[in-house]
């Protein structure tokens, strides 16, 4: 009996020792194969809330570094397209500040498979919310290594991540609307651009200011999904008002010039999901343009007006020979296919009318198309759908979202490029904010061409805002007095919209007989007083209103008056082609007090040269019921074509 008990005891002891041994071995193996997590490894006894739970895609870093650098606007520059079943990866960065330490940020990852959405880095003081996409990079780990850890492995080499330093954040006084965006080209290290403007220009994010001061999106609660479950932009997180990241400075015209060259040299749109003959055409055409034969004397083209008259001439010729545009027939009137031809938003209507009726460029076979036109009117969209005093544009954005769903579901062409070969033409002030959600990768022809509001130099084009007073004869009253009979030094008249015009009048209204600076002028038949001043003044002041654009820029050219643009961060029309500094004066808003001295400092010979050039460039800003070569219709189409050639994947 005693032997049996001893034998049983030994057996149980051996089993217990085996179990203890197995447990110890398992612990040793676990420590040997520790798993990386962010900048750390998961410690022994890790907590459940530091790994993703079942059905959840939210991660929280266990121990964020305290000394680091901000790399913001981490955006997929070759991201995939939007579809009706779209998912997205949005990186939202929460920031906090203290009196002793630099800003510390903890990234939260909201991820879903399939498609990478975008990350913008702007704050809105007035609306108490932010869309910040910034990663904290540890001092002991390179940005590239950090990016590889963060990049979803399923995308491999199909996308590239652009790192843009020093994200720009506007001050509370600007009252801007922060919005998610979809476009940011890489920065070429060889190009010298002021560091404080990179994020503002190259990211397609924005702080949006509407024409109506209070017309801003106002989510009713934090982290509310304003776009629906299929949107790539999932949340609008609450802003941290303690953020102290500096506001970017004004982007000068010379810096815009550098950015245009840089973006055309380095940026590529999303690589098409499948190749086509059109892609090969565009590569060949780009080479043809870049190696255009040098020309000096070109009929109807005065070389000093252009950045490179040889390239422009060759590009225009290739457009005439090659370009095919498919116009979507989907969509119901009045928002779609209903051109409106009068007023300050007439540009979008005239282009729609002439494009849809065009037989030279329009093709019925979308497989042959280099570009796809979305024929909607931003003006009629606002008039039809906006609910007065609602302070919300959600239904306007949703309408465009539904339209994208329709064409992407019916045709494969949107999905092939993510919309990069699609374009829109929109002149309403709200168009930039309304098209940034689902149309951001398109080439956008916008009157409100503000580089701090999401306009991307080299992809988007600045649409001339033309005030058409007579749809039957849009060139009526064209021209003005000769230079020798223009006795008024400078003229401006207009409503007190925005903050610049009140400053202009404060300094110059009724202060100097040479400076005819007025508020709203008394009404006259055909606006004759206003027109007569433009026809008889040397310089016409084009001061911004609520937005950067103004019809006065084109009006000045129309009446052969040298335009003086006072609108910081405004990209002038046809910026890809025209050398605006050769025929216009561009003045910083801060220099309004010195306006007269600046104009008087321009030698008479220089003024006469600019006025002559205004007359020569005029052909590019005129509407004709039947389009003619080099007119505004062809110039808009050419700029869209030109940017498509230079940004195609």
Coordinates of C-alpha atoms in Angstrom, one line a residue:
X1 CA 0.0 0.0 0.0
X2 CA 2.8 2.4 0.9
X3 CA 4.7 1.6 -2.3
X4 CA 1.6 2.3 -4.4
X5 CA 1.1 5.7 -2.7
X6 CA 4.8 6.6 -3.2
X7 CA 4.6 5.6 -6.8
X8 CA 1.5 7.7 -7.4
X9 CA 3.1 10.7 -5.6
X10 CA 6.2 10.5 -7.9
X11 CA 3.9 10.4 -11.0
X12 CA 2.0 13.4 -9.9
X13 CA 5.2 15.3 -9.0
X14 CA 6.7 14.6 -12.5
X15 CA 3.5 15.9 -14.1
X16 CA 3.6 19.0 -12.0
X17 CA 7.3 19.6 -12.9
X18 CA 6.5 19.1 -16.6
X19 CA 3.7 21.7 -16.4
X20 CA 5.9 24.2 -14.6
X21 CA 8.6 23.5 -17.2
X22 CA 6.2 24.1 -20.1
X23 CA 5.0 27.3 -18.5
X24 CA 8.5 28.6 -18.0
X25 CA 9.4 27.7 -21.6
X26 CA 6.3 29.5 -22.9
X27 CA 7.3 32.6 -21.0
X28 CA 10.9 32.5 -22.3
X29 CA 9.6 32.0 -25.9
X30 CA 7.2 34.9 -25.5
X31 CA 9.9 37.2 -24.3
X32 CA 12.2 36.1 -27.1
X33 CA 9.6 37.0 -29.7
X34 CA 8.4 40.3 -28.4
X35 CA 6.2 42.2 -30.8
X36 CA 7.0 45.8 -31.9
X37 CA 4.4 48.4 -31.2
X38 CA 5.1 51.9 -32.4
X39 CA 8.4 53.0 -30.9
X40 CA 8.2 50.4 -28.1
X41 CA 7.6 46.7 -27.6
X42 CA 4.6 45.2 -25.9
X43 CA 5.7 44.7 -22.3
X44 CA 5.2 41.5 -20.3
X45 CA 1.7 41.6 -18.8
X46 CA 0.5 44.1 -21.6
X47 CA -2.9 45.6 -21.2
X48 CA -5.9 44.6 -23.3
X49 CA -6.7 48.2 -24.2
X50 CA -3.3 48.7 -25.9
X51 CA -4.0 46.2 -28.7
X52 CA -6.9 46.3 -31.1
X53 CA -10.0 44.7 -29.9
X54 CA -12.1 42.4 -32.0
X55 CA -14.0 44.5 -34.5
X56 CA -12.1 47.7 -33.7
X57 CA -9.4 49.5 -35.6
X58 CA -8.4 52.1 -33.1
X59 CA -5.0 52.0 -31.6
X60 CA -3.4 54.0 -28.8
X61 CA 0.3 54.4 -28.5
X62 CA 1.5 53.1 -25.1
X63 CA 4.3 55.6 -24.5
X64 CA 4.6 58.5 -26.9
X65 CA 8.0 60.2 -27.0
X66 CA 8.4 63.6 -25.4
X67 CA 11.1 65.1 -27.6
X68 CA 10.1 64.9 -31.2
X69 CA 9.4 66.8 -34.4
X70 CA 6.1 67.2 -36.1
X71 CA 5.7 65.9 -39.6
X72 CA 2.3 66.9 -40.8
X73 CA 0.2 66.4 -43.8
X74 CA 1.2 62.8 -44.3
X75 CA -0.7 62.2 -47.4
X76 CA -0.9 59.4 -50.0
X77 CA 0.2 61.2 -53.2
X78 CA -0.7 58.1 -55.3
X79 CA -3.8 57.0 -53.4
X80 CA -6.5 54.9 -54.7
X81 CA -9.9 56.1 -56.0
X82 CA -13.2 56.8 -54.4
X83 CA -16.0 54.3 -55.0
X84 CA -19.4 53.7 -53.5
X85 CA -17.9 51.1 -51.1
X86 CA -15.0 53.3 -50.1
X87 CA -13.2 52.9 -46.9
X88 CA -10.4 55.1 -45.6
X89 CA -7.5 55.5 -43.3
X90 CA -7.6 58.7 -41.5
X91 CA -5.0 59.8 -39.0
X92 CA -6.2 62.2 -36.5
X93 CA -3.7 63.9 -34.2
X94 CA -4.7 65.2 -30.8
X95 CA -2.4 67.9 -29.5
X96 CA -1.9 69.5 -26.1
X97 CA 0.5 72.2 -24.9
X98 CA 2.1 73.0 -21.6
X99 CA 4.1 76.0 -20.3
X100 CA 7.3 74.0 -19.9
X101 CA 7.2 71.6 -22.8
X102 CA 6.8 71.6 -26.6
X103 CA 3.5 70.4 -28.0
X104 CA 2.9 66.6 -27.5
X105 CA 0.8 64.7 -29.8
X106 CA -0.6 61.2 -29.6
X107 CA -1.7 59.7 -32.9
X108 CA -4.9 57.8 -33.1
X109 CA -5.3 55.5 -36.1
X110 CA -8.8 55.0 -37.5
X111 CA -8.2 52.4 -40.2
X112 CA -10.3 50.4 -42.5
X113 CA -9.1 48.3 -45.4
X114 CA -9.1 49.1 -49.1
X115 CA -8.4 52.8 -49.6
X116 CA -6.2 55.4 -48.0
X117 CA -7.9 58.7 -47.3
X118 CA -6.1 61.9 -46.5
X119 CA -4.7 63.8 -43.6
X120 CA -4.9 67.6 -43.4
X121 CA -3.3 69.8 -40.7
X122 CA -5.4 72.8 -40.1
X123 CA -7.2 74.2 -37.1
X124 CA -10.4 76.4 -37.0
X125 CA -10.4 78.6 -34.0
X126 CA -13.9 79.9 -34.7
X127 CA -15.6 76.5 -35.2
X128 CA -13.8 74.7 -32.3
X129 CA -12.6 71.8 -34.3
X130 CA -9.5 70.6 -36.2
X131 CA -8.4 68.2 -38.8
X132 CA -4.8 67.5 -37.9
X133 CA -2.7 64.9 -39.6
X134 CA 0.7 65.0 -37.9
X135 CA 3.0 62.3 -36.7
X136 CA 5.4 62.7 -33.9
X137 CA 8.8 61.4 -34.9
X138 CA 11.1 60.3 -32.2
X139 CA 14.6 61.7 -32.2
X140 CA 16.1 58.3 -32.1
X141 CA 14.2 57.0 -35.1
X142 CA 14.2 58.5 -38.6
X143 CA 11.1 59.8 -40.4
X144 CA 11.5 57.2 -43.1
X145 CA 11.6 54.4 -40.6
X146 CA 8.6 55.7 -38.8
X147 CA 6.7 56.0 -42.0
X148 CA 7.5 52.4 -42.9
X149 CA 6.1 51.3 -39.5
X150 CA 2.9 53.4 -40.1
X151 CA 2.4 52.5 -43.8
X152 CA -0.2 49.7 -44.3
X153 CA 1.6 46.7 -45.6
X154 CA -1.1 45.8 -48.0
X155 CA -0.3 48.8 -50.2
X156 CA 3.3 47.9 -50.7
X157 CA 4.7 50.2 -53.4
X158 CA 1.5 51.3 -54.8
X159 CA 1.5 54.5 -52.9
X160 CA 4.0 57.2 -51.8
X161 CA 3.9 59.2 -48.6
X162 CA 4.8 62.9 -48.7
X163 CA 6.1 64.5 -45.6
X164 CA 5.6 68.2 -45.4
X165 CA 7.1 70.0 -42.4
X166 CA 5.7 72.8 -40.3
X167 CA 1.9 72.5 -40.9
X168 CA 0.2 75.8 -41.1
X169 CA -2.5 76.8 -38.7
X170 CA -4.5 80.0 -39.1
X171 CA -5.3 82.3 -36.3
X172 CA -8.7 82.7 -34.7
X173 CA -9.2 86.0 -36.3
X174 CA -9.3 84.5 -39.8
X175 CA -12.6 82.7 -39.2
X176 CA -11.8 79.8 -41.6
X177 CA -13.4 76.5 -42.1
X178 CA -11.0 73.5 -41.8
X179 CA -11.7 70.7 -44.3
X180 CA -10.2 67.4 -45.3
X181 CA -8.5 67.2 -48.6
X182 CA -7.0 64.8 -51.1
X183 CA -3.9 66.2 -52.8
X184 CA -0.4 67.0 -51.8
X185 CA 2.6 66.6 -54.1
X186 CA 6.0 65.8 -52.7
X187 CA 8.6 68.5 -52.1
X188 CA 11.6 68.4 -54.2
X189 CA 14.7 69.1 -52.1
X190 CA 16.3 70.9 -55.0
X191 CA 13.7 73.7 -55.1
X192 CA 14.1 76.6 -52.7
X193 CA 10.7 77.5 -51.2
X194 CA 10.2 79.3 -48.0
X195 CA 9.7 76.6 -45.3
X196 CA 6.7 78.4 -43.7
X197 CA 4.6 78.1 -46.9
X198 CA 5.1 74.5 -47.8
X199 CA 2.2 73.1 -45.9
X200 CA -0.1 75.8 -46.9
X201 CA 0.5 75.5 -50.6
X202 CA 1.3 71.9 -51.2
X203 CA -1.3 70.3 -49.1
X204 CA -4.8 70.5 -50.5
X205 CA -6.3 71.1 -47.1
X206 CA -7.9 74.4 -46.2
X207 CA -9.5 76.7 -43.8
X208 CA -12.6 77.8 -45.7
X209 CA -14.1 81.3 -45.6
X210 CA -17.5 81.6 -47.3
X211 CA -18.9 84.7 -48.9
X212 CA -21.4 84.9 -46.2
X213 CA -19.6 85.4 -42.9
X214 CA -21.6 82.8 -41.0
X215 CA -22.0 80.2 -43.7
X216 CA -19.8 77.5 -42.1
X217 CA -20.2 73.9 -41.3
X218 CA -21.3 73.5 -37.7
X219 CA -21.3 69.9 -36.5
X220 CA -23.7 69.4 -33.7
X221 CA -21.3 67.2 -31.7
X222 CA -17.7 66.2 -31.6
X223 CA -16.4 63.6 -34.1
X224 CA -19.6 63.6 -36.0
X225 CA -19.6 62.0 -39.5
X226 CA -20.9 64.7 -41.8
X227 CA -20.4 62.8 -45.0
X228 CA -22.1 59.4 -44.5
X229 CA -20.8 56.0 -44.0
X230 CA -19.2 55.6 -47.4
X231 CA -17.0 58.7 -47.1
X232 CA -13.3 58.5 -46.8
X233 CA -13.4 61.4 -44.3
X234 CA -14.9 59.9 -41.2
X235 CA -14.7 62.4 -38.3
X236 CA -14.2 66.1 -37.5
X237 CA -12.4 66.0 -34.2
X238 CA -12.6 68.9 -31.7
X239 CA -10.0 71.5 -31.9
X240 CA -7.4 72.1 -29.2
X241 CA -7.3 75.9 -28.9
X242 CA -4.0 75.8 -27.0
X243 CA -2.1 74.9 -30.2
X244 CA 0.7 77.3 -30.8
X245 CA 1.9 76.2 -34.3
X246 CA 2.7 79.4 -36.2
X247 CA 0.5 80.8 -39.0
X248 CA 2.1 80.7 -42.5
X249 CA 3.1 83.9 -44.1
X250 CA 1.8 85.3 -47.3
X251 CA 2.8 83.4 -50.4
X252 CA 4.4 85.7 -52.9
X253 CA 4.0 85.5 -56.6
X254 CA 7.7 84.5 -57.0
X255 CA 7.1 81.6 -54.5
X256 CA 4.1 80.6 -56.5
X257 CA 6.3 80.5 -59.6
X258 CA 8.7 78.2 -57.9
X259 CA 5.9 75.9 -56.7
X260 CA 4.4 75.6 -60.2
X261 CA 7.8 74.5 -61.6
X262 CA 8.3 72.2 -58.7
X263 CA 4.9 70.5 -58.8
X264 CA 5.0 70.0 -62.6
X265 CA 8.5 68.4 -62.2
X266 CA 7.8 66.2 -59.2
X267 CA 4.1 65.5 -58.7
X268 CA 2.2 62.6 -60.2
X269 CA -1.4 61.8 -59.8
X270 CA -2.6 58.4 -58.8
X271 CA -1.2 55.6 -60.9
X272 CA -4.0 54.3 -63.1
X273 CA -5.4 50.9 -62.0
X274 CA -4.9 49.7 -65.5
X275 CA -3.1 51.2 -68.4
X276 CA -4.6 52.6 -71.6
X277 CA -3.4 54.1 -74.9
X278 CA -4.3 57.5 -73.5
X279 CA -1.6 57.2 -70.9
X280 CA 1.0 56.6 -73.5
X281 CA -0.3 59.6 -75.5
X282 CA 0.1 61.9 -72.6
X283 CA 3.7 60.8 -71.9
X284 CA 4.6 61.4 -75.5
X285 CA 2.9 64.7 -75.5
X286 CA 4.7 65.9 -72.3
X287 CA 8.0 65.1 -74.0
X288 CA 6.9 67.0 -77.1
X289 CA 6.0 70.1 -75.0
X290 CA 9.2 70.0 -72.9
X291 CA 11.3 69.8 -76.1
X292 CA 9.3 72.3 -78.1
X293 CA 11.3 74.0 -80.9
X294 CA 12.2 77.6 -79.9
X295 CA 10.1 80.2 -81.6
X296 CA 10.3 84.0 -81.4
X297 CA 7.8 85.6 -83.6
X298 CA 4.5 83.9 -83.4
X299 CA 1.4 85.3 -85.0
X300 CA -1.1 86.5 -82.3
X301 CA 1.3 85.5 -79.5
X302 CA 3.4 88.2 -77.9
X303 CA 6.3 86.4 -76.3
X304 CA 6.8 88.6 -73.1
X305 CA 3.2 87.7 -72.0
X306 CA 4.1 84.0 -71.5
X307 CA 6.3 82.0 -69.3
X308 CA 7.5 80.1 -72.3
X309 CA 5.8 81.0 -75.6
X310 CA 7.5 78.0 -77.4
X311 CA 6.0 75.5 -74.9
X312 CA 2.6 77.2 -74.9
X313 CA 2.5 77.2 -78.7
X314 CA 3.4 73.6 -78.9
X315 CA 1.0 72.5 -76.1
X316 CA -1.8 74.4 -77.8
X317 CA -1.1 72.8 -81.1
X318 CA -1.1 69.3 -79.5
X319 CA -4.3 70.1 -77.7
X320 CA -6.0 71.0 -81.0
X321 CA -4.6 67.9 -82.7
X322 CA -5.1 65.3 -79.9
X323 CA -7.4 66.3 -77.0
X324 CA -10.6 64.4 -76.6
X325 CA -13.1 65.1 -73.8
X326 CA -15.9 63.0 -72.6
X327 CA -18.9 64.9 -71.2
X328 CA -21.0 62.9 -68.7
X329 CA -24.6 63.0 -69.8
X330 CA -25.8 61.9 -66.3
X331 CA -27.4 64.4 -64.0
X332 CA -30.7 66.3 -64.1
X333 CA -31.3 70.0 -64.7
X334 CA -31.1 72.7 -63.4
X335 CA -27.9 71.8 -61.5
X336 CA -26.4 69.8 -64.3
X337 CA -26.3 70.8 -68.0
X338 CA -27.9 74.2 -67.4
X339 CA -25.5 77.0 -68.2
X340 CA -26.2 80.5 -66.8
X341 CA -24.6 83.1 -69.0
X342 CA -24.9 86.4 -67.0
X343 CA -23.4 87.9 -63.9
X344 CA -20.1 87.4 -62.1
X345 CA -20.3 83.6 -62.1
X346 CA -20.9 83.5 -65.9
X347 CA -17.5 81.8 -66.6
X348 CA -18.7 78.4 -65.5
X349 CA -21.9 78.7 -67.6
X350 CA -20.2 79.9 -70.8
X351 CA -17.7 77.1 -70.5
X352 CA -20.4 74.5 -70.0
X353 CA -22.4 75.8 -72.9
X354 CA -19.5 75.8 -75.3
X355 CA -18.0 72.6 -74.1
X356 CA -21.2 70.5 -74.4
X357 CA -21.8 71.9 -77.9
X358 CA -18.2 71.5 -79.1
X359 CA -17.6 68.9 -81.9
X360 CA -13.9 69.2 -82.2
X361 CA -12.9 68.1 -78.7
X362 CA -15.9 66.2 -77.4
X363 CA -16.0 62.4 -78.0
X364 CA -18.8 60.0 -77.6
X365 CA -16.4 57.2 -76.9
X366 CA -15.1 57.6 -73.3
X367 CA -12.3 55.1 -74.0
X368 CA -10.7 57.7 -76.3
X369 CA -11.0 60.5 -73.8
X370 CA -8.0 62.2 -72.2
X371 CA -10.3 64.2 -69.9
X372 CA -13.8 63.7 -68.4
X373 CA -16.0 66.8 -67.8
X374 CA -18.4 67.0 -64.8
X375 CA -21.0 69.5 -66.2
X376 CA -22.5 71.0 -63.0
X377 CA -23.1 74.7 -62.0
X378 CA -21.8 75.6 -58.6
X379 CA -24.0 78.8 -58.8
X380 CA -27.2 76.9 -59.5
X381 CA -26.2 74.2 -56.9
X382 CA -26.2 76.9 -54.3
X383 CA -29.4 78.5 -55.5
X384 CA -31.2 75.2 -55.7
X385 CA -30.1 73.3 -52.6
X386 CA -28.8 75.8 -50.0
X387 CA -31.3 76.2 -47.1
X388 CA -31.3 79.9 -46.1
X389 CA -29.9 80.5 -42.6
X390 CA -29.0 76.8 -42.2
X391 CA -25.3 77.6 -42.0
X392 CA -24.7 74.2 -43.6
X393 CA -23.5 73.0 -47.0
X394 CA -23.9 69.3 -46.2
X395 CA -26.7 68.8 -48.7
X396 CA -24.7 70.5 -51.5
X397 CA -21.7 68.3 -50.7
X398 CA -23.9 65.2 -50.5
X399 CA -25.4 66.0 -54.0
X400 CA -21.9 66.0 -55.5
X401 CA -21.1 62.8 -53.5
X402 CA -24.2 61.1 -55.0
X403 CA -23.2 62.2 -58.5
X404 CA -19.7 60.7 -58.1
X405 CA -21.4 57.5 -56.9
X406 CA -23.5 57.5 -60.0
X407 CA -20.8 57.9 -62.5
X408 CA -18.3 55.6 -60.7
X409 CA -21.0 52.9 -60.5
X410 CA -22.0 53.2 -64.1
X411 CA -18.6 53.7 -65.7
X412 CA -15.1 52.4 -64.9
X413 CA -13.3 55.6 -65.8
X414 CA -13.5 57.4 -62.5
X415 CA -12.3 54.3 -60.7
X416 CA -9.3 53.9 -63.1
X417 CA -7.7 57.1 -61.9
X418 CA -9.6 58.1 -58.8
X419 CA -10.9 61.1 -60.7
X420 CA -7.5 62.5 -61.6
X421 CA -8.4 62.7 -65.3
X422 CA -11.8 64.4 -64.5
X423 CA -12.3 68.1 -64.3
X424 CA -14.9 70.6 -63.1
X425 CA -15.4 74.3 -63.8
X426 CA -16.9 76.2 -60.9
X427 CA -17.0 80.0 -60.1
X428 CA -19.0 80.2 -57.0
X429 CA -17.2 81.3 -53.8
X430 CA -18.2 78.1 -52.1
X431 CA -17.0 75.8 -54.8
X432 CA -13.6 75.0 -53.2
X433 CA -15.1 73.7 -50.0
X434 CA -17.9 71.8 -51.8
X435 CA -15.5 70.0 -54.1
X436 CA -12.8 69.0 -51.6
X437 CA -14.5 65.9 -50.2
X438 CA -15.2 63.8 -53.2
X439 CA -13.8 65.8 -56.1
X440 CA -10.4 66.8 -54.6
X441 CA -8.3 64.7 -57.0
X442 CA -10.0 66.2 -60.0
X443 CA -8.5 69.1 -61.9
X444 CA -10.6 72.0 -60.5
X445 CA -11.0 75.2 -62.5
X446 CA -11.9 77.6 -59.7
X447 CA -12.5 81.4 -59.6
X448 CA -11.7 81.3 -55.9
X449 CA -8.1 80.3 -56.4
X450 CA -6.6 80.8 -53.0
X451 CA -3.5 78.7 -52.1
X452 CA -4.4 78.9 -48.5
X453 CA -7.9 77.5 -49.2
X454 CA -6.8 74.2 -50.8
X455 CA -6.0 75.4 -54.3
X456 CA -3.1 73.3 -55.6
X457 CA -0.8 75.1 -58.0
X458 CA 0.0 72.9 -60.9
X459 CA -3.1 70.7 -60.6
X460 CA -6.0 73.1 -60.2
X461 CA -6.4 76.1 -62.5
X462 CA -7.4 79.6 -61.8
X463 CA -10.6 80.3 -63.6
X464 CA -11.1 83.9 -64.8
X465 CA -14.1 85.5 -63.1
X466 CA -15.9 87.4 -66.0
X467 CA -18.7 89.7 -65.4
X468 CA -20.9 89.2 -68.4
X469 CA -23.5 91.9 -68.8
X470 CA -24.9 90.9 -72.2
X471 CA -25.2 87.3 -73.1
X472 CA -25.9 88.1 -76.7
X473 CA -22.9 90.2 -77.1
X474 CA -20.4 89.5 -74.3
X475 CA -17.7 91.8 -75.8
X476 CA -19.9 94.9 -75.9
X477 CA -18.0 98.1 -74.8
X478 CA -14.7 96.4 -75.2
X479 CA -11.6 98.6 -75.0
X480 CA -10.8 102.0 -73.5
X481 CA -9.1 105.3 -74.0
X482 CA -5.5 105.4 -75.3
X483 CA -2.8 105.7 -72.7
X484 CA -2.2 109.3 -73.4
X485 CA -5.8 110.2 -72.5
X486 CA -6.0 108.3 -69.2
X487 CA -5.7 111.1 -66.6
X488 CA -6.8 109.2 -63.5
X489 CA -3.9 107.5 -61.7
X490 CA -6.0 104.8 -60.0
X491 CA -9.6 103.8 -59.7
X492 CA -11.7 101.5 -57.5
X493 CA -15.3 101.2 -56.7
X494 CA -17.2 98.5 -54.9
X495 CA -19.0 97.2 -51.9
X496 CA -17.3 96.8 -48.6
X497 CA -16.9 93.1 -48.7
X498 CA -14.2 91.5 -46.6
X499 CA -11.5 93.3 -44.7
X500 CA -9.2 94.7 -47.5
X501 CA -11.6 97.1 -49.1
X502 CA -12.4 99.1 -45.9
X503 CA -8.7 99.5 -45.4
X504 CA -8.3 100.7 -48.9
X505 CA -11.1 103.3 -48.4
X506 CA -9.8 104.3 -45.0
X507 CA -6.5 105.4 -46.6
X508 CA -7.6 106.7 -50.0
X509 CA -11.3 107.6 -50.2
X510 CA -11.5 111.4 -50.9
X511 CA -7.9 111.8 -49.8
X512 CA -6.2 112.5 -53.2
X513 CA -7.5 113.8 -56.5
X514 CA -5.3 111.3 -58.4
X515 CA -6.8 108.4 -56.5
X516 CA -10.5 107.8 -57.4
X517 CA -11.3 105.3 -54.6
X518 CA -15.0 104.9 -53.9
X519 CA -17.4 102.6 -52.1
X520 CA -20.5 101.5 -54.0
X521 CA -21.2 104.0 -56.8
X522 CA -24.7 105.4 -57.6
X523 CA -26.5 103.2 -60.1
X524 CA -26.5 104.4 -63.7
X525 CA -27.8 102.9 -66.9
X526 CA -25.5 100.1 -68.0
X527 CA -23.2 101.0 -65.1
X528 CA -21.7 103.7 -67.3
X529 CA -20.0 105.7 -64.5
X530 CA -18.1 102.6 -63.4
X531 CA -17.1 101.6 -66.9
X532 CA -16.1 105.1 -67.9
X533 CA -13.7 105.3 -64.9
X534 CA -12.1 102.0 -65.9
X535 CA -11.8 103.2 -69.5
X536 CA -10.0 106.4 -68.5
X537 CA -7.8 105.3 -65.6
X538 CA -4.2 104.2 -65.8
X539 CA -4.4 101.6 -63.1
X540 CA -7.5 99.7 -61.9
X541 CA -7.4 98.5 -58.3
X542 CA -8.6 94.8 -58.0
X543 CA -9.0 94.5 -54.3
X544 CA -10.3 91.2 -52.9
X545 CA -13.7 91.0 -51.3
X546 CA -14.9 88.1 -49.2
X547 CA -12.6 85.8 -51.3
X548 CA -9.4 86.3 -53.1
X549 CA -11.0 86.5 -56.6
X550 CA -12.6 89.5 -58.2
X551 CA -14.2 90.2 -61.6
X552 CA -12.2 93.5 -61.7
X553 CA -9.1 91.6 -62.8
X554 CA -10.8 90.6 -66.1
X555 CA -12.7 93.9 -66.3
X556 CA -9.5 95.9 -66.1
X557 CA -8.1 93.9 -69.0
X558 CA -11.4 94.2 -70.9
X559 CA -11.2 98.0 -70.6
X560 CA -7.4 98.1 -71.2
X561 CA -6.5 99.3 -67.8
X562 CA -3.5 97.9 -66.0
X563 CA -4.7 95.7 -63.2
X564 CA -3.4 96.3 -59.7
X565 CA -4.1 93.1 -57.7
X566 CA -4.4 93.5 -54.0
X567 CA -5.2 90.0 -52.8
X568 CA -2.7 87.9 -50.9
X569 CA -2.4 84.3 -51.9
X570 CA -4.5 84.7 -55.0
X571 CA -3.3 82.7 -58.0
X572 CA -4.0 84.7 -61.2
X573 CA -5.9 83.1 -64.1
X574 CA -4.0 80.9 -66.5
X575 CA -1.0 81.0 -64.1
X576 CA 0.5 77.9 -65.9
X577 CA 1.0 79.9 -69.1
X578 CA 0.9 83.7 -68.5
X579 CA 3.6 85.9 -67.0
X580 CA 1.4 88.2 -64.9
X581 CA 4.2 90.3 -63.7
X582 CA 4.8 91.5 -67.3
X583 CA 1.4 93.3 -67.6
X584 CA 0.0 93.7 -64.1
X585 CA 1.0 95.1 -60.7
X586 CA 0.7 92.8 -57.7
X587 CA 0.8 94.5 -54.3
X588 CA 0.7 93.1 -50.8
X589 CA -2.3 93.9 -48.7
X590 CA 0.1 95.4 -46.1
X591 CA 1.2 97.9 -48.7
X592 CA -2.2 99.6 -49.2
X593 CA -0.9 102.6 -47.3
X594 CA 1.9 103.0 -49.9
X595 CA -0.3 102.4 -52.9
X596 CA 0.1 105.8 -54.6
X597 CA 3.9 105.9 -54.1
X598 CA 4.2 102.4 -55.5
X599 CA 2.3 103.4 -58.6
X600 CA 4.1 106.7 -59.1
X601 CA 7.4 104.8 -58.8
X602 CA 6.6 102.9 -62.0
X603 CA 8.4 104.8 -64.8
X604 CA 6.1 106.1 -67.6
X605 CA 7.9 103.9 -70.1
X606 CA 7.2 100.8 -68.0
X607 CA 3.5 101.8 -67.7
X608 CA 3.1 102.2 -71.4
X609 CA 4.7 98.8 -71.9
X610 CA 2.3 97.2 -69.5
X611 CA -0.7 98.9 -71.0
X612 CA 0.3 97.7 -74.4
X613 CA 0.7 94.2 -73.1
X614 CA -2.8 94.4 -71.5
X615 CA -4.2 95.0 -74.9
X616 CA -2.3 92.1 -76.3
X617 CA -3.3 89.6 -73.6
X618 CA -7.0 90.7 -73.8
X619 CA -7.7 88.1 -76.5
X620 CA -7.3 85.3 -73.8
X621 CA -10.1 86.8 -71.7
X622 CA -13.0 87.2 -74.2
X623 CA -16.0 85.1 -74.6
X624 CA -17.4 84.5 -78.1
X625 CA -20.7 82.8 -78.9
X626 CA -18.6 80.8 -81.5
X627 CA -15.2 80.2 -79.9
X628 CA -12.1 81.4 -81.7
X629 CA -8.5 80.4 -81.4
X630 CA -6.8 81.6 -78.1
X631 CA -10.0 82.9 -76.6
X632 CA -11.0 82.3 -73.0
X633 CA -12.8 79.1 -73.7
X634 CA -9.8 77.6 -75.4
X635 CA -7.5 79.0 -72.7
X636 CA -9.5 77.4 -69.9
X637 CA -9.5 74.1 -71.7
X638 CA -5.8 74.4 -72.5
X639 CA -4.8 75.0 -68.8
X640 CA -6.8 71.9 -67.8
X641 CA -5.1 70.0 -70.6
X642 CA -1.7 71.3 -69.7
X643 CA -1.9 70.4 -66.0
X644 CA -3.3 67.0 -66.9
X645 CA -0.3 66.3 -69.1
X646 CA 2.2 67.3 -66.4
X647 CA 0.6 65.6 -63.4
X648 CA -0.5 62.3 -65.0
X649 CA 0.9 59.2 -63.2

